[in-house]
């Protein structure tokens, strides 16, 4: 059975079947994967607890699906093409056989270092093939990986390691991103001061910066691999996992508290990542597929590593940034590696667009056949530029809507099969049942309507729990509306029934496609010694989509506002990471609050957006004067 839908009529037929007989539908998809034992029961679920189990009783290892099953026919086919940060350095190609061998080797390294099935492993690495190898080696041994994006601070890493009680960290001496060297090991050292559960650190050599290796705790990746080679351990029997065993934890921000560890499990996630990859991108054997995300985010997990490899695809991993050494770098990579499918983010498109079309001169983009966008709403101007200048009008753009929690793409065109519409994610994929509700959870039916986006039936790739705190999973996603998964997104369904995601309706920002909780940023700002209180909102930003605007009550600034602003920004960088640093900081004498003490964010949002003429109802404010002052000081 082919996973790929090949016409709109087939989409309609398959979609209908997937809603009417979801279990049979997913049985058919799951049958195309490699199982050590098939399932006894396709689905058990309720959204009340929530309790969702797919393919119960089945046994598998996802790495056998991503590696072993391709060896016979495609062992010599490139699995990973790696393009380094510096275009003058050599690129690397790993065939399926080479990747398989390296994963087995590193699984042996993990075993030698005491790792067992079920252990949690933190991975904090640059975008080099060894990152994919580390991820897959964890999966092979049955250890649960928790990849932390290289831009997070020591404190953020420590929070994540502590939450999951990780026993081992895999990192590198440093990493390259554009003109910068990132001192990864030093950041890990700072984090580990707080983390007694970590007994071992495996350090890959990448940037050759000086690092302090602690006796008994820190070992070099290369030395450990040599030991395995001399032991002659070149294979590693994949651990037999239950379909519902945890595969990984990935931390993401919500509207309250610290980031939560989204848990995905082996069987359902594999089926969903593989199915959606094959379908949305209509991947054909031999095509070169380039997803520009970082493996530190869900897009990298599902659509650089697991999805493409499970389908025997060639996945291109890029270490650098779109603007280094100049803003033509993506196009150089496409040209050099003859990329067929490019999957990137609106923020990158807008940024590259702003450098002008000169950056495209002389670059051969003729190999491209399909384009994709992910992470945030894509504005029409960016959509058209992507379509015309990059796709030359003949590459379908799949605007893929999904989330860390959904595991894979949910609403999206199917490239060349279903219609596209600028700035619309369009139609749900088979198996996905979206609906819109009003504030009270009442379904909004019909077309030409807007509401809060929910999903009413489980899909195999969905979140199972938040690590160590199931109640948090329930309250965050399943308690707002009874018997529904609530996405946190607002959405429009137009006259044709096409979906357009309009952005978050909770206190979560989307800055350059990175998800940031306003409460988290406020907590970080409030750590600064002279800050009394703060409120953070988003505002429209030409490149980043949203910028971070902080209103800060800071009575003792020692006279130098600019320096205090820098101090506050530095505090946020230290506590969370540079990605959460406020773009604007406005000092205010007080925040607009209701009599019960609640901050009226609606007013602050309007001021941050520059819409001061109509602030709506301010009659419930404790002190309306404060609003006048904030308005006049707006940045
Ligand atoms: O608001 C939506 C936005 O990104 C959020 C999910 O963020 P994260 O879990 O970090 O995953 C990003 C990569 C899948 C969503 O709640 N979002 C994601 N894709 C789109 C989008 N907004 C509009 N259009 C999209 N295609």
XYZ file of C-alpha atoms and ligand atoms in Angstrom:
661
model
C 0.000 0.000 0.000
C 1.340 3.442 -0.893
C 1.012 6.086 1.760
C 0.685 8.798 -0.831
C -2.593 10.277 -1.940
C -2.415 11.197 -5.596
C -5.525 13.202 -6.465
C -8.030 15.530 -4.855
C -10.777 12.937 -5.304
C -8.634 10.400 -3.496
C -8.030 12.919 -0.706
C -11.771 13.398 -0.284
C -12.411 9.666 -0.267
C -9.562 8.861 2.132
C -10.484 11.731 4.420
C -14.074 10.515 4.621
C -12.948 6.986 5.425
C -10.497 8.264 8.054
C -13.338 9.988 9.888
C -15.906 7.227 9.507
C -13.556 4.354 10.273
C -10.512 5.854 11.948
C -9.219 2.582 13.348
C -9.295 0.776 10.030
C -7.738 3.790 8.383
C -4.788 3.932 10.792
C -4.421 0.136 10.763
C -3.772 0.397 7.032
C -1.183 3.136 7.461
C 0.553 1.399 10.374
C 0.780 -1.817 8.349
C 3.337 -0.145 6.085
C 5.810 0.082 8.988
C 8.070 -2.578 10.477
C 6.816 -4.093 13.753
C 8.430 -6.795 15.834
C 4.893 -7.678 16.882
C 1.590 -6.245 15.619
C -0.929 -4.542 17.922
C -3.852 -6.159 19.719
C -5.927 -2.995 19.837
C -5.708 0.015 17.533
C -7.044 2.705 19.827
C -8.228 3.297 23.348
C -9.050 6.835 24.384
C -10.815 9.442 26.396
C -10.041 13.155 26.470
C -11.247 13.467 30.044
C -8.201 12.138 31.897
C -6.799 12.231 29.094
C -5.863 8.667 28.211
C -4.818 7.968 24.646
C -3.208 4.704 23.568
C -2.478 3.690 19.996
C -1.432 0.256 18.753
C -1.445 -1.361 22.186
C 0.437 -4.606 22.457
C 2.631 -3.797 19.459
C 6.416 -4.051 19.718
C 8.851 -2.081 17.619
C 11.948 0.000 17.493
C 11.662 3.211 15.498
C 15.312 3.029 14.413
C 14.680 -0.248 12.609
C 12.087 1.660 10.615
C 14.449 4.576 10.031
C 17.574 2.533 9.266
C 17.607 -1.283 9.147
C 14.640 -1.730 6.854
C 16.262 0.421 4.153
C 19.633 -1.333 4.153
C 18.940 -4.081 1.696
C 17.604 -1.913 -1.115
C 18.921 1.539 -0.271
C 21.960 0.977 1.947
C 24.152 3.062 -0.323
C 21.644 5.841 -0.744
C 22.368 9.111 1.088
C 20.397 9.334 4.321
C 21.896 12.591 5.575
C 23.627 15.292 3.577
C 25.266 17.727 5.942
C 26.161 21.275 4.959
C 28.538 23.007 7.398
C 28.278 26.550 8.731
C 31.335 27.652 6.756
C 30.765 27.148 3.019
C 34.508 26.606 2.562
C 34.477 23.518 4.763
C 33.651 20.129 3.287
C 30.110 18.868 3.378
C 29.426 15.292 4.497
C 27.201 12.544 3.187
C 26.129 9.572 5.294
C 24.522 6.680 3.481
C 21.849 4.621 5.195
C 24.458 1.942 5.920
C 26.940 4.416 7.343
C 24.274 6.072 9.462
C 23.097 2.677 10.685
C 26.640 1.718 11.677
C 27.279 4.989 13.454
C 24.011 4.768 15.366
C 24.835 1.199 16.451
C 28.310 2.300 17.452
C 27.005 5.167 19.519
C 24.298 3.012 21.094
C 27.192 0.854 22.317
C 28.897 3.966 23.660
C 25.753 4.823 25.592
C 25.558 1.279 26.934
C 29.220 1.396 28.010
C 28.394 4.574 29.867
C 25.632 2.921 31.832
C 22.586 4.004 29.818
C 19.573 1.680 30.034
C 16.098 1.561 28.513
C 13.902 4.266 30.055
C 16.788 6.549 31.161
C 16.418 10.197 30.249
C 19.233 11.725 28.199
C 19.664 15.443 27.613
C 21.126 16.384 24.220
C 22.546 19.895 23.745
C 24.411 19.916 20.462
C 25.076 21.913 17.312
C 23.437 20.916 14.017
C 25.967 18.263 13.019
C 25.208 14.678 11.924
C 26.275 13.470 15.375
C 23.184 15.165 16.787
C 20.961 12.938 14.633
C 23.179 9.974 15.544
C 22.802 10.734 19.272
C 19.019 11.015 18.957
C 18.739 7.736 17.043
C 21.170 5.926 19.359
C 18.968 6.857 22.330
C 15.945 5.496 20.487
C 17.831 2.331 19.597
C 18.685 1.589 23.218
C 15.230 2.656 24.427
C 16.476 5.715 26.305
C 14.264 8.813 26.234
C 15.900 11.820 24.600
C 15.267 15.379 25.614
C 16.908 17.647 23.045
C 17.447 21.220 24.184
C 17.898 23.906 21.525
C 21.428 25.362 21.463
C 20.082 28.882 22.096
C 18.796 28.141 25.596
C 20.663 29.323 28.684
C 22.300 27.233 31.408
C 19.341 27.887 33.697
C 16.851 26.658 31.076
C 18.903 23.518 30.533
C 19.122 22.906 34.279
C 15.337 23.276 34.614
C 14.827 20.696 31.860
C 17.423 18.263 33.200
C 15.951 18.482 36.699
C 12.370 18.063 35.514
C 13.243 14.840 33.669
C 16.021 13.711 36.081
C 18.393 13.075 33.189
C 21.350 10.845 33.978
C 23.553 11.707 31.028
C 24.189 14.713 28.800
C 25.465 14.614 25.233
C 27.018 17.864 24.064
C 29.915 19.316 22.070
C 32.826 21.554 22.996
C 31.153 24.305 21.012
C 29.168 25.013 17.888
C 29.251 27.447 14.989
C 26.299 29.591 14.041
C 27.132 32.251 11.482
C 30.076 34.294 12.724
C 29.543 33.131 16.306
C 31.126 30.316 18.324
C 28.681 28.994 20.886
C 30.452 27.595 23.976
C 28.091 24.668 24.488
C 30.161 22.703 27.004
C 30.704 25.774 29.194
C 26.956 26.378 29.244
C 26.422 22.725 30.223
C 29.029 23.046 32.985
C 27.122 26.026 34.377
C 23.855 24.082 34.193
C 25.247 20.962 35.850
C 26.152 22.824 39.036
C 22.444 22.418 39.834
C 21.946 18.890 38.483
C 23.073 16.039 40.738
C 21.284 13.401 38.645
C 23.782 13.780 35.780
C 26.587 11.261 36.182
C 28.151 11.411 32.719
C 28.725 13.952 29.958
C 29.767 12.862 26.475
C 31.476 15.678 24.575
C 31.849 15.764 20.794
C 34.731 17.732 19.322
C 33.389 20.364 16.978
C 34.762 23.869 17.520
C 38.054 23.025 19.272
C 37.491 25.637 21.943
C 39.030 25.040 25.351
C 36.764 23.142 27.724
C 37.159 21.845 31.256
C 36.727 18.082 31.291
C 35.869 16.826 34.758
C 37.478 13.548 35.807
C 35.023 10.714 36.267
C 32.166 12.688 34.674
C 33.186 14.011 31.276
C 34.363 11.839 28.386
C 35.134 12.610 24.749
C 32.790 11.225 22.092
C 35.733 10.209 19.888
C 37.521 8.267 22.677
C 34.360 6.397 23.547
C 33.755 5.468 19.905
C 37.338 4.160 19.644
C 36.756 1.902 22.630
C 33.700 0.452 20.931
C 35.669 -0.084 17.731
C 38.407 -1.973 19.552
C 35.762 -4.061 21.304
C 34.450 -4.881 17.826
C 30.863 -3.880 18.754
C 29.682 -2.713 15.368
C 26.073 -3.763 15.635
C 23.496 -3.138 18.293
C 20.305 -5.157 18.542
C 17.496 -2.623 18.713
C 15.664 -2.684 22.031
C 12.129 -4.006 21.762
C 9.795 -1.170 22.724
C 6.083 -1.151 23.455
C 4.138 1.102 21.113
C 3.225 3.290 24.094
C 6.735 3.446 25.634
C 8.093 6.979 25.695
C 10.269 7.927 22.746
C 11.144 11.480 23.716
C 10.392 14.526 25.796
C 10.485 17.971 24.233
C 9.988 21.057 26.364
C 7.734 23.822 25.139
C 6.280 27.007 26.572
C 2.706 27.502 27.622
C 0.764 30.391 29.044
C 1.701 29.623 32.647
C 4.709 28.532 34.647
C 7.820 26.812 33.428
C 8.034 24.977 30.096
C 6.356 21.600 30.082
C 7.847 18.365 28.844
C 5.664 17.173 25.972
C 5.836 13.374 25.807
C 5.630 11.391 22.560
C 5.549 7.612 22.383
C 7.193 5.167 19.983
C 4.468 3.620 17.818
C 1.958 6.381 17.195
C 4.559 9.088 16.721
C 6.455 6.979 14.193
C 3.344 6.247 12.156
C 2.212 9.858 12.213
C 5.585 11.485 11.417
C 6.200 9.020 8.585
C 2.705 9.221 7.099
C 2.530 13.006 7.118
C 6.053 13.374 5.699
C 5.341 11.043 2.781
C 2.024 12.686 2.019
C 2.420 16.393 2.583
C 5.713 16.592 0.677
C 4.776 13.815 -1.764
C 8.328 12.575 -1.400
C 9.647 10.632 -4.411
C 12.643 8.296 -4.105
C 15.888 10.074 -4.908
C 14.671 13.565 -4.066
C 16.802 15.789 -1.830
C 14.741 17.251 0.973
C 15.970 20.233 2.995
C 14.248 21.284 6.207
C 15.945 24.372 7.636
C 14.755 23.872 11.225
C 16.974 22.954 14.163
C 16.652 19.486 15.682
C 16.166 21.302 19.000
C 12.556 21.960 17.936
C 9.754 19.559 17.039
C 10.090 20.364 13.326
C 13.611 18.975 13.396
C 12.539 15.860 15.309
C 9.663 14.996 12.990
C 10.822 16.386 9.651
C 14.619 16.215 9.671
C 15.077 12.945 11.540
C 12.175 10.569 12.102
C 9.715 11.348 9.288
C 12.169 11.454 6.363
C 14.360 8.581 7.579
C 11.349 6.344 8.212
C 10.498 6.854 4.528
C 14.025 6.232 3.243
C 14.416 9.853 2.154
C 17.569 11.945 1.773
C 17.445 14.640 4.418
C 19.720 17.662 4.311
C 20.956 19.069 7.617
C 22.361 22.601 7.667
C 24.568 23.756 10.526
C 24.487 27.492 9.865
C 22.071 30.383 9.554
C 20.310 31.843 6.480
C 22.377 35.048 6.482
C 25.919 33.679 6.756
C 28.221 34.418 5.046
C 25.467 36.359 3.279
C 21.716 36.318 2.713
C 22.113 34.073 -0.326
C 23.212 31.072 1.707
C 19.980 29.030 1.523
C 19.992 29.480 -2.242
C 23.638 28.402 -2.425
C 22.744 25.267 -0.466
C 19.802 24.546 -2.786
C 22.046 25.082 -5.817
C 24.991 23.045 -4.472
C 23.007 20.009 -3.324
C 20.308 20.172 -6.009
C 17.559 20.402 -3.431
C 14.081 19.366 -4.588
C 11.996 20.122 -1.503
C 12.593 23.122 0.766
C 10.763 23.416 4.096
C 11.404 26.624 6.021
C 9.848 29.273 8.267
C 8.063 32.546 7.432
C 10.555 34.492 9.541
C 13.434 33.241 7.368
C 11.480 34.037 4.203
C 10.712 37.584 5.388
C 14.283 38.154 6.463
C 15.766 36.941 3.167
C 13.158 38.861 1.203
C 14.284 42.068 2.943
C 17.781 41.733 1.464
C 16.364 42.144 -2.029
C 16.370 39.962 -5.117
C 20.064 40.583 -5.807
C 20.786 37.775 -3.378
C 19.133 35.368 -5.801
C 21.225 36.351 -8.807
C 23.207 33.481 -10.287
C 21.679 30.832 -8.016
C 20.192 27.874 -9.784
C 16.932 27.012 -8.042
C 15.570 24.977 -10.933
C 15.746 21.676 -9.015
C 13.068 22.845 -6.564
C 9.667 21.250 -7.065
C 7.942 21.684 -3.681
C 8.110 24.325 -0.946
C 6.914 24.316 2.650
C 6.342 26.771 5.467
C 5.948 26.127 9.199
C 5.894 27.669 12.644
C 3.816 30.825 12.340
C 1.267 32.459 10.091
C 2.790 33.378 6.729
C 1.707 36.787 5.467
C 0.589 37.086 1.858
C 3.558 39.211 0.765
C 6.040 36.584 1.991
C 3.916 33.786 0.482
C 3.959 35.428 -2.949
C 7.679 36.180 -2.816
C 8.372 32.543 -1.882
C 6.096 31.377 -4.676
C 7.431 33.672 -7.393
C 11.105 34.187 -6.587
C 11.953 30.808 -5.111
C 9.373 28.499 -6.655
C 9.218 30.404 -9.981
C 5.478 29.907 -9.858
C 5.571 26.158 -10.351
C 6.235 24.779 -6.843
C 3.235 24.162 -4.613
C 3.694 25.746 -1.164
C 2.518 23.622 1.728
C 1.699 25.929 4.650
C 1.772 23.328 7.399
C -0.011 24.028 10.668
C 0.901 21.901 13.676
C 2.465 22.046 17.150
C 5.007 20.355 19.418
C 2.028 18.618 21.006
C 0.599 17.285 17.750
C 3.825 15.483 16.799
C 3.265 16.078 13.103
C 1.497 18.196 10.506
C -2.272 18.503 11.052
C -3.711 21.017 8.602
C -1.879 21.528 5.328
C -2.108 21.256 1.588
C -0.781 18.028 0.085
C 1.856 19.163 -2.412
C 0.478 19.197 -5.932
C -2.614 17.226 -4.881
C -4.839 19.615 -2.938
C -5.193 23.335 -3.583
C -3.075 26.020 -1.940
C -4.302 29.444 -0.917
C -1.930 32.211 0.240
C -1.753 32.388 4.063
C -4.101 29.405 4.503
C -3.080 26.042 5.951
C -6.137 24.890 3.956
C -7.558 21.436 4.805
C -7.052 18.843 7.530
C -4.951 15.805 6.703
C -6.696 12.419 6.776
C -7.408 11.355 10.346
C -7.591 14.921 11.665
C -10.940 16.287 12.800
C -10.709 20.016 13.533
C -13.544 22.152 14.789
C -14.022 25.754 15.839
C -15.630 26.711 19.123
C -16.708 29.952 20.733
C -15.566 31.091 24.189
C -18.082 28.780 25.858
C -16.992 25.746 23.934
C -19.993 25.731 21.650
C -19.156 24.455 18.190
C -19.275 27.062 15.433
C -20.559 25.308 12.364
C -20.737 26.397 8.753
C -18.242 28.349 6.711
C -17.102 31.948 6.790
C -16.607 31.768 10.572
C -13.855 32.251 13.158
C -13.227 30.683 16.534
C -10.839 28.763 18.718
C -9.309 25.752 17.045
C -9.867 22.363 18.678
C -9.499 18.742 17.588
C -12.222 16.293 18.467
C -10.713 12.886 17.799
C -7.286 11.429 18.630
C -4.525 10.932 16.064
C -1.481 8.684 16.547
C 1.089 11.496 16.895
C -0.653 13.394 19.666
C 0.842 14.295 23.060
C 0.325 11.573 25.682
C 1.263 13.485 28.813
C 3.465 16.233 30.174
C 6.437 14.581 31.806
C 6.008 14.018 35.522
C 2.753 15.970 35.723
C -0.224 14.463 33.945
C -2.614 16.934 35.516
C -0.791 19.753 33.764
C -1.423 18.035 30.444
C -5.107 17.782 31.269
C -5.523 21.396 32.347
C -3.435 22.842 29.502
C -5.105 20.997 26.626
C -8.179 19.059 27.662
C -9.907 21.070 30.387
C -10.798 24.294 28.548
C -13.452 22.564 26.439
C -15.015 19.264 27.385
C -13.946 16.293 25.281
C -11.803 18.397 22.977
C -8.082 18.963 22.508
C -7.612 22.745 22.592
C -4.749 24.050 20.450
C -4.454 27.565 21.884
C -4.811 28.962 18.349
C -7.431 31.197 16.806
C -8.628 30.200 13.372
C -10.780 31.282 10.469
C -12.691 28.870 8.226
C -13.485 30.667 4.989
C -16.382 30.246 2.600
C -14.656 27.283 0.942
C -14.080 25.536 4.273
C -10.338 26.311 4.204
C -8.569 26.940 7.502
C -6.403 29.944 8.214
C -4.570 30.052 11.544
C -4.680 33.576 12.918
C -2.318 33.161 15.897
C -2.354 32.290 19.575
C -5.323 33.249 21.696
C -3.475 32.593 24.961
C -0.477 34.350 26.524
C 2.021 32.651 24.258
C 4.136 34.613 21.777
C 5.563 33.379 18.517
C 8.841 35.191 17.961
C 10.666 34.146 14.779
C 8.708 30.897 14.955
C 9.905 30.280 18.532
C 7.251 29.754 21.120
C 7.677 31.940 24.192
C 5.389 32.208 27.212
C 4.871 35.784 28.392
C 4.741 34.585 32.013
C 8.174 33.041 31.621
C 9.673 36.264 30.287
C 7.988 38.259 33.065
C 9.421 35.907 35.694
C 12.879 36.396 34.208
C 12.539 40.205 34.082
C 11.292 40.230 37.664
C 14.496 38.509 38.771
C 16.383 41.721 38.021
C 17.166 43.424 41.331
C 15.554 46.790 40.567
C 12.384 45.471 38.924
C 9.205 45.497 40.972
C 6.787 44.168 38.391
C 6.434 43.667 34.662
C 4.012 42.720 31.919
C 5.043 41.284 28.569
C 2.990 41.325 25.383
C 3.667 40.772 21.704
C 3.554 43.363 18.932
C 3.694 42.950 15.158
C 7.277 42.765 13.901
C 8.134 42.901 10.186
C 10.664 40.079 10.252
C 10.075 38.135 13.459
C 6.289 38.012 13.139
C 5.993 39.103 16.749
C 8.380 41.091 18.912
C 8.582 41.065 22.714
C 7.373 44.294 24.360
C 7.967 44.612 28.105
C 6.310 47.172 30.383
C 8.482 47.350 33.467
C 7.974 48.973 36.841
C 11.466 49.856 37.981
C 11.551 52.777 40.398
C 15.316 52.774 41.089
C 17.072 52.970 37.777
C 20.178 54.815 38.961
C 19.521 57.439 36.300
C 20.684 55.558 33.221
C 17.644 54.117 31.459
C 19.581 52.626 28.582
C 21.956 50.732 30.850
C 19.059 49.430 32.934
C 17.365 48.231 29.743
C 20.511 46.362 28.809
C 20.747 44.885 32.311
C 17.177 43.625 32.069
C 17.768 42.160 28.607
C 20.896 40.462 29.938
C 18.898 39.002 32.821
C 16.383 37.461 30.395
C 19.220 36.071 28.260
C 20.738 34.504 31.339
C 17.543 33.012 32.709
C 15.911 31.835 29.458
C 18.187 32.491 26.489
C 18.713 35.164 23.840
C 15.571 34.091 21.948
C 13.366 35.600 24.683
C 15.191 38.932 25.005
C 12.709 41.828 24.881
C 12.843 43.994 21.760
C 11.354 46.962 23.588
C 11.383 47.860 27.265
C 9.183 50.708 28.456
C 9.542 51.916 32.016
C 6.198 52.692 33.621
C 5.200 53.803 37.103
C 2.428 51.224 37.331
C 0.538 48.629 35.281
C -3.123 48.928 34.311
C -4.986 46.689 36.732
C -8.545 45.904 37.577
C -9.744 46.405 41.127
C -9.113 42.743 41.765
C -5.458 43.213 40.772
C -5.539 41.559 37.348
C -3.327 43.155 34.708
C -5.389 44.284 31.724
C -3.199 42.900 28.963
C -5.668 43.817 26.296
C -4.834 47.490 26.883
C -1.094 46.850 26.903
C -1.344 44.855 23.688
C -3.107 47.751 21.976
C -0.508 50.247 23.177
C 2.321 47.940 22.032
C 0.630 47.649 18.647
C 0.496 51.454 18.427
C -3.294 51.487 18.519
C -3.823 54.027 21.239
C -6.936 55.716 19.886
C -9.336 52.938 20.796
C -8.412 51.099 23.959
C -11.885 49.698 24.541
C -13.560 49.671 27.914
C -11.243 51.035 30.619
C -13.935 51.627 33.227
C -12.936 48.659 35.375
C -9.429 50.026 35.858
C -8.282 50.803 39.357
C -6.322 53.857 38.187
C -7.149 55.065 34.658
C -4.368 57.712 34.868
C -1.745 55.051 34.526
C -2.981 54.327 31.002
C -2.423 57.930 29.891
C 1.122 57.821 31.169
C 1.831 54.490 29.423
C 0.317 55.762 26.190
C 2.480 58.862 26.157
C 5.644 56.881 26.849
C 5.007 54.169 24.236
C 8.087 53.154 22.227
O 0.404 29.238 16.822
C 0.706 28.115 16.033
C 2.018 28.335 15.330
O 3.007 27.728 16.144
C 2.407 27.125 17.294
C 3.129 25.856 17.647
O 4.431 26.145 18.014
P 5.461 24.971 18.257
O 4.890 23.982 19.189
O 6.751 25.606 18.649
O 5.615 24.249 16.867
C 6.090 24.950 15.768
C 6.349 24.000 14.638
C 5.256 23.061 14.334
C 0.984 26.898 16.888
O 0.141 26.790 18.016
N 2.045 27.724 14.001
C 2.685 26.607 13.625
N 2.532 26.390 12.306
C 1.779 27.392 11.831
C 1.455 28.235 12.916
N 0.673 29.310 12.748
C 0.205 29.567 11.522
N 0.462 28.819 10.446
C 1.254 27.730 10.541
N 1.526 27.013 9.459
